[in-house]
Amino acid sequence: MKHALWPFLAVAVVACSTREPLPSEPPNRWADERLWPILEAQEHRNTASLCALLKDTSATVRAATALALASVQDSTSVPCLMEALEDSVSEVRVTALFALGFIANDSTVDRMAEFSDRERDSTVHRAYQSALFLNLQRRDRFEDLRPVIFHLERNGGQERARAADAIRRMPARQWLQDSALVRRALELENDPEIRALLIRGLAALRGGGDIAMLKELALHGRTPSIRISALRSLGHRFVNEKPVALYGPLADPEPMVRAVALEQLGGIGDHLQADSVLAMLPRIDERDSLARIGTLGLLLRSSAHNHDMKEELRRRRPTQPYLRAEWLRALAHDDTVITEDSLEKIMLSGEHPAVRQVAFELLSTRVRYRSMMPRAITPDMQLREEAPFHHKVFQSGDAGLISALAEQLRMSSPEDLSILFPKVVEEKALASLHPIRDLEAIHLMQELVARRDGLPPKASSAIPFNHPIDRARLLALEQGQQYRISTSKGEIIIATDVDECPGSSLAFDSLVTEGYYNGKAFHRMVPDFVVQGGCPRGDGYGGMPWTLRTEIGRSPFTAGSVGLASAGRDTESCQFFITHIATPHLDGRYTRFGEVVEGMDVVYRLTVGDVMQRVERVD
């Protein structure tokens, strides 16, 4: 019997070996040929073509088109998106609502509310609530905390974070009016991330209230976010007209908390207790050179410790550019150590851009301070004294310095700008900039020109399409493709969202495979917000000679989201950031093209100057 089975098994094996192999799953959704006209129209910001595709017979095409319109964010698409709210397929209605949330005006919101009353699908009904809440928050339409707290209590996930973020951003008058409601919500809240956002909002209630609670949370809060939020709220508290200062967090185990503690103490001026700072110095993590240098800078302000701290800082003299920048900032507390001439030489030298930026910041502060000193000269004469400094910066050819100065002058009067930023200086500055790589500096100067010349604020001109997607390379890129970022603090693994952010994911992949990110620094860290890197200059003002289109997917900015930095819509290129916490105010404004899947503990430890030793694909 056993042997009789052999012929049958042999035939079965042959049959199996000759059977057609099962088709493999495509690497990403762009293998669907029907989606390419949508992507093409999205890349070229062609609203008319997208509205036509929104009437396609395929529900897949209609839903993908609605999502594309979320990236384009053109108000002329409102009529076709409103029409899509009556689509027979719920996914199309949900995605159309997602897009409308970013662009609806008051009348559209009213119509959406009417449609919502007629909607019977619970998933779509939740999408209405989400889109309406997001839209009202983006346009600052909430005048009462109660509906926002209601949204917080009735929802989950990012909707709760969005509500908590809206609460903390409400005007102080609303907090004063409804503070009992918020305190009650805070008492009942168990999610540490939501608690941190609500605690941050307590900053609106100035004065002496909540101090004991905030001190306890700043020292012993169970997460860094809670400790940071409590510290920031304490920064707005006064007792007997003196700011509340807390020195213990200088020795917190988390670098983000130490950074906020330094920032808070640096802002209290003559109320700083130098002996309390000195007592904390031995307890600050020896590996955190930025915090130690910053603390020495605080002590330099004290006459009792000035000499010793000056000598200690001189002895350190770091060469790493970001430490050198902080060292320069610390020493500048004593203007006998670093003169204005020295700062100007550094600012216009060949030093690292991060160092030049700090030299500019310190020098411009001294120039402004000198101009405010009471002297027997007219305001016009004071301006003319300042003008040579401004002219040198604008004509330096340094896009970062030009951007920083233009940001400072945004609120200057037309009369002042005619002296500080005359036409001849404007022309020389513009001639030194690259039309795409230096878009941020160009846009900022255009704002100054409009203000100087009494023109209405000019909307930034549309960025010309300049970086087409390589179709063959995109079709080979896996959805969820992973990358390893190796740093001295450990490794971070991120995965990219090729399906919803194809152009951004492909550009990142290209830069990684070229080795572009190897050796690049994280030049920016905002505690409890983001860490950012990948700038070719190293100071945040650099970019590539091409730009990407802003791509908005459905995944929100939660803790560990990876986004592209930008200077406005469609200006993204190589700089990326990783979020520390949920940041719902970024949803719909920035491209979120990936997420951290491993190594968030490393992300929390990153500080300014940490280097991406190697960034590589995980295959």
XYZ file of C-alpha atoms in Angstrom:
619
model
C 0.000 0.000 0.000
C 2.852 2.306 0.919
C 4.552 1.826 -2.486
C 1.292 2.314 -4.408
C 1.216 5.945 -3.355
C 4.518 6.827 -5.065
C 3.138 7.311 -8.646
C 0.384 9.548 -7.316
C 2.820 11.607 -5.217
C 5.190 11.956 -8.157
C 2.399 13.297 -10.356
C 1.324 15.667 -7.572
C 4.866 17.003 -7.187
C 5.161 17.601 -10.944
C 1.766 19.320 -10.984
C 2.759 21.568 -8.098
C 6.086 22.422 -9.672
C 4.458 23.494 -12.926
C 1.623 25.504 -11.358
C 1.759 29.266 -12.012
C 3.285 31.116 -9.013
C 0.930 33.344 -7.066
C 1.315 37.007 -7.986
C 3.340 38.908 -5.400
C 1.936 41.895 -3.550
C 2.953 45.196 -5.160
C 5.427 47.176 -3.023
C 3.077 50.139 -2.702
C -0.285 51.397 -3.944
C 1.254 53.275 -6.897
C 1.359 50.004 -8.823
C -2.291 50.810 -9.572
C -2.116 52.595 -12.944
C -5.383 54.424 -12.221
C -3.696 56.482 -9.492
C -0.997 58.055 -11.666
C -3.193 60.795 -13.185
C -4.150 61.723 -9.612
C -0.524 61.965 -8.499
C 0.374 63.964 -11.611
C -2.443 66.451 -10.958
C -1.530 66.649 -7.268
C 2.126 67.370 -8.050
C 1.174 70.124 -10.501
C -1.504 71.531 -8.153
C -4.093 71.057 -10.904
C -7.369 71.447 -9.017
C -9.565 71.282 -12.131
C -8.177 67.886 -13.122
C -8.603 66.566 -9.599
C -12.217 67.720 -9.428
C -12.858 65.893 -12.710
C -11.275 62.725 -11.285
C -13.534 63.045 -8.249
C -16.369 61.965 -10.581
C -14.581 58.795 -11.760
C -16.599 55.564 -11.833
C -14.069 53.896 -9.499
C -14.517 54.531 -5.766
C -10.796 53.837 -5.303
C -9.966 56.684 -7.686
C -12.497 59.023 -6.069
C -11.160 58.403 -2.554
C -7.546 58.834 -3.703
C -8.499 62.080 -5.452
C -10.137 63.475 -2.323
C -6.938 62.711 -0.413
C -4.883 64.467 -3.105
C -7.043 67.569 -2.615
C -6.071 67.516 1.077
C -2.490 68.108 -0.091
C -3.390 70.798 -2.641
C -5.637 72.722 -0.192
C -7.151 74.981 -2.853
C -10.385 76.717 -1.812
C -11.698 76.409 -5.383
C -12.038 72.658 -4.747
C -14.737 73.215 -2.087
C -17.707 72.758 -4.495
C -16.501 69.412 -5.834
C -15.575 68.196 -2.349
C -19.006 69.191 -1.040
C -20.544 67.228 -3.898
C -18.425 64.244 -2.849
C -20.148 64.309 0.547
C -23.116 62.717 -1.214
C -21.014 59.918 -2.719
C -22.532 56.455 -2.245
C -19.233 55.091 -0.854
C -18.462 56.000 2.760
C -14.668 56.036 2.267
C -15.026 58.777 -0.354
C -17.202 60.847 1.996
C -14.751 60.393 4.870
C -11.756 61.430 2.751
C -13.607 64.426 1.278
C -14.365 65.572 4.832
C -10.692 65.193 5.724
C -9.769 67.530 2.843
C -12.544 70.020 3.649
C -11.356 70.333 7.227
C -8.288 72.228 6.016
C -9.996 74.698 3.649
C -13.644 75.252 4.638
C -14.814 78.786 5.420
C -17.754 79.764 7.640
C -20.452 79.164 5.026
C -18.950 75.794 4.081
C -18.805 74.802 7.747
C -22.516 75.621 8.077
C -23.323 73.400 5.095
C -21.131 70.604 6.467
C -23.057 70.776 9.743
C -26.338 70.412 7.822
C -24.988 67.406 5.907
C -23.817 65.902 9.198
C -27.360 65.892 10.561
C -28.446 63.735 7.623
C -25.528 61.281 7.805
C -26.462 57.809 9.066
C -23.075 56.065 8.848
C -21.384 56.320 12.280
C -17.860 56.305 10.796
C -18.700 59.171 8.464
C -20.455 61.018 11.280
C -17.247 60.872 13.351
C -15.363 62.188 10.314
C -17.734 65.175 10.247
C -17.041 65.899 13.911
C -13.294 65.609 13.379
C -13.242 67.834 10.269
C -15.458 70.500 11.826
C -13.432 70.614 15.045
C -10.112 70.777 13.174
C -11.389 73.557 10.927
C -12.729 75.687 13.768
C -9.501 75.269 15.711
C -7.286 76.184 12.750
C -9.287 79.372 12.231
C -9.437 80.293 15.957
C -13.221 80.134 16.009
C -13.654 78.713 19.512
C -14.921 81.392 21.891
C -15.866 79.074 24.726
C -13.908 76.309 26.440
C -16.943 74.130 27.096
C -17.382 72.621 23.594
C -13.638 71.971 23.465
C -13.701 70.146 26.807
C -16.740 68.218 25.562
C -14.703 67.109 22.501
C -11.861 66.074 24.818
C -14.161 63.962 26.975
C -16.059 62.281 24.117
C -13.181 61.248 21.854
C -9.980 59.226 21.757
C -6.539 59.250 20.167
C -5.451 62.316 18.228
C -8.875 63.937 18.653
C -8.239 64.151 22.396
C -4.764 65.570 21.801
C -6.245 68.111 19.374
C -8.800 69.189 21.979
C -6.181 69.459 24.745
C -3.936 71.460 22.427
C -6.861 73.768 21.612
C -7.532 74.254 25.328
C -3.944 75.232 26.106
C -3.938 77.781 23.283
C -7.175 79.489 24.335
C -6.852 83.172 25.330
C -6.245 83.964 28.997
C -9.714 85.514 29.333
C -11.280 82.144 28.478
C -9.074 80.378 31.012
C -10.020 82.889 33.685
C -13.687 82.442 32.862
C -13.678 78.628 32.787
C -10.617 77.692 34.870
C -12.689 75.450 37.173
C -13.741 73.336 34.173
C -10.151 72.913 33.013
C -8.882 72.075 36.489
C -11.620 69.483 36.784
C -10.595 67.992 33.420
C -6.969 67.937 34.597
C -7.893 66.138 37.827
C -9.774 63.441 35.925
C -7.173 62.984 33.172
C -5.054 59.813 33.264
C -3.234 60.076 29.920
C 0.158 61.706 30.708
C 0.421 63.297 27.252
C -2.992 64.972 27.588
C -2.173 66.002 31.166
C 1.026 67.656 29.940
C -0.879 69.710 27.352
C -3.435 70.857 29.932
C -0.699 71.730 32.444
C 0.985 73.831 29.761
C -2.245 75.783 29.422
C -2.071 76.807 33.088
C 0.473 79.401 31.937
C -2.532 81.531 30.957
C -3.446 81.870 34.651
C -0.690 84.217 35.751
C -0.083 85.268 39.318
C 0.518 83.125 42.400
C -2.040 80.346 41.921
C -1.179 76.661 41.440
C 2.471 77.258 42.376
C 2.764 74.396 44.868
C 1.211 71.944 42.414
C 3.374 73.147 39.520
C 6.567 72.921 41.590
C 5.724 69.371 42.594
C 5.030 68.412 38.980
C 8.179 70.154 37.703
C 10.328 68.187 40.134
C 8.513 64.862 40.310
C 6.084 64.630 37.366
C 6.058 61.080 36.068
C 7.049 61.960 32.477
C 9.463 64.521 31.018
C 6.517 66.154 29.198
C 4.684 66.789 32.467
C 7.824 68.201 34.121
C 8.506 70.448 31.127
C 4.919 71.716 30.966
C 4.950 72.499 34.685
C 8.261 74.364 34.333
C 6.934 76.439 31.450
C 3.771 77.321 33.353
C 5.870 78.297 36.380
C 7.729 80.714 34.126
C 4.568 82.851 34.075
C 4.099 82.899 37.854
C 5.055 85.719 40.208
C 5.036 86.012 44.002
C 5.426 89.493 45.468
C 6.263 90.714 41.968
C 9.179 88.292 41.747
C 9.303 85.438 39.212
C 9.087 81.918 40.571
C 12.423 80.163 40.042
C 13.125 76.448 40.381
C 16.738 75.224 40.382
C 16.357 71.477 40.957
C 15.376 70.677 37.332
C 18.886 71.720 36.228
C 19.899 68.246 37.421
C 16.930 66.383 35.928
C 17.955 63.061 34.333
C 16.405 64.084 30.988
C 18.301 66.561 28.751
C 15.039 68.118 27.505
C 14.036 69.070 31.058
C 17.491 70.489 31.809
C 17.281 72.623 28.670
C 13.915 74.107 29.714
C 15.190 74.764 33.253
C 18.122 76.722 31.800
C 15.815 78.636 29.483
C 13.511 79.590 32.368
C 16.332 80.693 34.674
C 17.963 82.652 31.872
C 14.850 84.800 31.635
C 14.569 85.987 35.253
C 17.416 88.505 35.096
C 18.505 90.009 38.415
C 16.249 87.653 40.374
C 18.598 84.744 39.634
C 20.121 83.240 42.795
C 23.647 82.442 41.691
C 24.475 80.330 44.761
C 21.484 78.080 44.013
C 22.742 77.617 40.449
C 26.278 76.903 41.686
C 24.953 74.254 44.074
C 23.349 72.428 41.141
C 26.429 72.505 38.882
C 28.079 69.302 40.244
C 24.787 67.412 39.785
C 24.396 68.201 36.073
C 25.198 65.228 33.854
C 28.876 65.536 32.838
C 27.982 64.292 29.347
C 25.593 67.201 28.782
C 28.166 69.779 27.725
C 25.488 72.151 26.421
C 23.772 72.298 29.818
C 27.037 72.717 31.699
C 28.208 75.546 29.442
C 24.793 77.208 29.702
C 24.908 76.968 33.493
C 28.371 78.537 33.575
C 26.937 81.346 31.453
C 24.214 81.952 34.050
C 26.849 82.162 36.788
C 28.914 84.587 34.721
C 26.193 87.191 35.342
C 26.926 87.121 39.074
C 29.592 89.511 40.330
C 30.476 87.002 43.069
C 31.256 84.234 40.583
C 32.144 86.229 37.464
C 35.917 85.781 37.583
C 35.884 82.040 38.302
C 33.248 81.311 35.662
C 35.044 83.436 33.089
C 38.221 81.448 33.634
C 36.335 78.137 33.552
C 34.678 79.039 30.251
C 37.960 80.219 28.746
C 39.556 76.938 29.792
C 36.877 74.878 28.040
C 37.030 76.599 24.618
C 35.202 73.860 22.631
C 35.808 73.257 18.931
C 32.595 71.331 18.129
C 30.517 74.022 16.374
C 27.301 73.701 18.393
C 29.181 73.676 21.698
C 31.248 76.619 20.458
C 28.042 78.505 19.635
C 26.698 77.900 23.171
C 30.104 78.805 24.626
C 30.045 82.094 22.719
C 26.523 82.813 23.997
C 27.621 82.062 27.575
C 30.722 84.279 27.425
C 28.751 87.141 25.897
C 26.995 87.693 29.242
C 30.139 89.695 30.035
C 30.675 92.238 27.262
C 34.246 92.864 28.449
C 35.163 89.366 27.262
C 33.780 89.515 23.728
C 33.631 92.921 22.082
C 31.315 93.998 19.279
C 34.257 94.001 16.881
C 35.018 90.379 17.801
C 31.396 89.371 17.287
C 31.278 91.058 13.883
C 34.456 89.277 12.786
C 32.989 85.918 13.804
C 29.646 86.720 12.140
C 31.302 87.483 8.808
C 33.992 84.796 9.076
C 34.235 81.310 7.662
C 33.187 79.703 10.930
C 30.362 77.173 11.056
C 26.974 78.794 10.259
C 25.635 77.888 13.725
C 28.453 79.911 15.314
C 27.901 82.831 12.924
C 24.187 82.798 13.781
C 24.916 83.162 17.499
C 27.413 85.951 16.799
C 24.701 87.747 14.797
C 22.122 87.219 17.545
C 24.445 88.648 20.219
C 25.641 91.542 18.093
C 22.153 92.577 16.993
C 21.037 92.546 20.648
C 23.883 94.882 21.574
C 23.143 97.179 18.632
C 19.468 97.405 19.651
C 20.346 97.931 23.305
C 22.751 100.729 22.443
C 20.118 102.445 20.319
C 17.712 102.459 23.285
C 20.177 104.169 25.615
C 19.112 107.754 26.389
C 21.289 110.067 24.309
C 20.988 113.563 22.932
C 20.383 112.452 19.346
C 17.233 112.137 17.278
C 15.608 108.746 16.490
C 16.574 109.281 12.860
C 20.229 109.673 13.841
C 20.015 106.517 15.976
C 18.686 104.574 12.999
C 21.468 105.850 10.788
C 23.966 104.661 13.390
C 22.414 101.177 13.269
C 22.140 101.085 9.469
C 25.733 100.007 8.620
C 25.304 96.836 10.712
C 22.049 95.949 8.933
C 23.518 96.697 5.512
C 26.527 94.441 6.193
C 24.288 91.549 7.150
C 21.961 91.936 4.166
C 24.949 92.140 1.824
C 26.845 89.255 3.452
C 25.557 86.728 0.909
C 24.714 84.442 3.842
C 21.103 83.259 3.471
C 20.913 82.320 7.148
C 22.037 85.721 8.427
C 19.771 87.495 5.935
C 16.784 85.408 7.068
C 17.491 85.997 10.755
C 17.730 89.776 10.290
C 14.642 89.919 8.067
C 12.683 88.081 10.780
C 13.801 90.674 13.336
C 12.670 93.564 11.144
C 9.222 92.178 10.287
C 7.378 94.664 12.498
C 9.542 97.703 11.696
C 7.872 100.821 10.345
C 8.148 101.732 6.640
C 10.221 104.766 7.638
C 12.710 102.640 9.583
C 12.963 100.099 6.770
C 13.722 102.809 4.234
C 16.935 103.426 6.219
C 17.778 99.911 7.408
C 16.733 98.112 4.201
C 16.912 100.578 1.293
C 16.320 99.565 -2.312
C 20.017 99.341 -3.188
C 20.663 96.960 -0.273
C 17.607 94.890 -1.220
C 18.876 94.443 -4.788
C 22.357 93.353 -3.680
C 20.925 90.910 -1.144
C 18.548 89.311 -3.653
C 21.309 88.991 -6.239
C 23.353 86.864 -3.817
C 20.634 84.263 -3.203
C 19.714 81.058 -5.037
C 16.107 81.283 -6.311
C 15.090 77.907 -4.852
C 17.637 76.880 -2.238
C 17.271 80.247 -0.448
C 13.483 80.585 -0.739
C 13.046 81.355 2.960
C 15.335 84.390 2.813
C 13.702 85.577 -0.417
C 10.170 85.316 1.009
C 11.168 87.153 4.189
C 12.733 89.969 2.183
C 9.641 90.211 -0.006
C 7.630 90.819 3.177
C 10.013 93.631 4.159
C 9.777 95.197 0.702
C 5.966 95.226 0.878
C 6.038 96.780 4.349
C 8.681 99.353 3.393
C 6.890 100.405 0.220
C 3.413 100.528 1.769
C 2.112 97.653 -0.345
C -0.440 95.073 0.819
C 1.162 91.927 2.252
C 2.164 89.803 -0.695
C 1.136 86.172 -0.687
C 4.137 83.984 -1.406
C 4.192 83.199 -5.098
C 3.542 79.586 -6.073
C 6.707 77.509 -6.056
C 7.378 76.269 -9.592
C 7.244 72.498 -9.990
C 10.891 71.469 -10.161
C 11.381 67.931 -8.803
C 9.379 65.272 -10.697
C 8.885 61.841 -9.176
C 10.924 59.046 -10.775
C 8.179 56.537 -11.551
C 10.425 53.487 -11.864
C 12.130 54.167 -8.533
C 8.816 54.827 -6.793
C 7.350 51.544 -8.038
C 10.324 49.717 -6.476
C 10.023 51.407 -3.059
C 8.278 49.371 -0.358
C 5.458 50.864 1.676
C 6.882 51.050 5.205
C 10.500 50.972 3.968
C 12.691 51.220 7.065
C 15.863 53.234 7.687
C 18.394 53.120 10.510
C 19.734 56.393 11.943
C 22.889 55.678 13.963
C 23.988 58.259 16.546
C 26.321 58.283 19.548
C 23.193 58.020 21.734
C 21.930 54.866 19.987
C 19.935 53.818 16.936
C 16.562 55.004 15.639
C 14.539 53.000 13.104
C 11.979 54.883 11.038
C 9.470 53.609 8.466
C 8.195 55.754 5.586
C 4.633 56.139 4.307
C 5.168 55.640 0.574
C 1.452 55.199 -0.113
C 0.380 58.628 1.129
C 3.611 60.637 0.789
C 5.287 59.206 -2.329
C 7.359 62.219 -3.372
C 8.699 62.856 0.127
C 9.433 59.175 0.814
C 11.251 58.788 -2.504
C 13.308 61.962 -1.998
C 14.320 60.785 1.484
C 15.270 57.369 0.100
C 17.389 59.002 -2.614
C 19.218 61.197 -0.103
C 19.835 58.205 2.165
C 21.199 56.003 -0.630
C 23.472 58.854 -1.768
C 24.893 59.045 1.777
C 23.721 62.644 2.134
C 22.691 62.385 5.785
C 25.897 60.709 6.981
C 27.650 63.210 9.243
C 24.764 65.698 9.297
C 23.801 67.100 12.694
C 20.588 67.599 14.566
C 20.836 71.390 14.643
C 17.589 72.091 16.498
C 15.901 70.644 19.548
C 12.787 72.216 21.018
C 12.065 70.360 24.266
C 8.802 68.437 24.266
C 8.245 69.295 20.598
C 10.790 68.194 17.981
C 14.379 67.379 17.180
C 15.379 68.468 13.663
C 18.322 67.747 11.384
C 19.581 67.244 7.855
C 20.412 70.886 7.046
C 23.345 71.218 4.602
C 24.435 74.427 6.358
C 23.865 73.079 9.850
C 21.908 76.078 11.146
C 18.425 75.369 9.788
C 18.545 77.840 6.895
C 19.857 75.451 4.249
C 18.113 73.419 1.592
C 18.580 71.696 -1.738
C 18.394 73.374 -5.168
C 14.987 71.705 -5.541
C 11.768 71.579 -3.551
C 9.105 68.993 -2.867
C 5.348 69.343 -2.817
C 3.723 69.347 0.617
C 1.993 65.968 1.007
C -0.802 65.525 3.535
C -1.697 61.974 4.498
C -4.293 60.723 6.934
C -1.825 59.730 9.664
C -1.600 62.507 12.276
C 1.471 63.909 14.024
C 1.763 61.775 17.150
C 4.858 61.080 19.260
C 7.580 59.747 16.955
C 6.164 61.118 13.715
C 8.768 62.056 11.095
C 8.009 65.200 9.119
C 9.693 67.481 6.612
C 10.702 70.972 7.683
C 9.549 73.797 5.447
C 9.502 77.563 5.037
C 5.940 77.458 3.709
C 3.886 75.202 1.492
C 5.780 73.302 -1.206
C 9.227 74.367 0.048
C 10.306 71.066 1.628
C 13.569 69.364 0.718
C 16.127 67.644 2.960
C 15.524 68.771 6.543
C 13.368 66.472 8.662
C 12.143 66.448 12.239
C 10.937 63.856 14.744
C 8.215 64.786 17.221
C 8.578 64.172 20.960
C 4.819 64.264 21.609
C 1.527 64.530 19.749
C 1.582 67.817 17.825
C -1.898 68.176 16.298
C -1.274 71.779 15.240
C 1.089 70.391 12.567
C -1.615 68.199 10.997
C -2.413 69.425 7.501
C 0.403 71.972 7.573
C 3.497 69.775 7.348
C 4.332 66.595 5.474
C 4.322 63.604 7.820
C 6.129 60.981 5.770
C 7.118 58.438 8.391
C 7.279 57.316 11.988
C 9.740 55.939 14.501
C 9.224 52.205 14.947
C 12.158 51.676 17.300
C 14.395 53.958 19.367
C 12.108 56.662 20.788
C 14.234 56.538 23.947
C 17.129 57.706 21.762
C 15.015 60.491 20.222
C 14.267 61.860 23.703
C 18.006 61.985 24.513
C 19.104 63.802 21.354
C 20.368 67.357 21.819
C 21.652 70.078 19.511
C 24.862 68.965 17.832
C 24.284 65.204 17.995
C 25.381 63.745 14.667
C 23.782 61.190 12.360
C 26.875 59.043 12.038
C 25.188 56.896 9.423
C 21.705 56.703 7.886
C 20.999 53.570 5.859
C 18.221 51.423 4.490
C 17.113 48.413 6.497
C 16.665 45.704 3.853
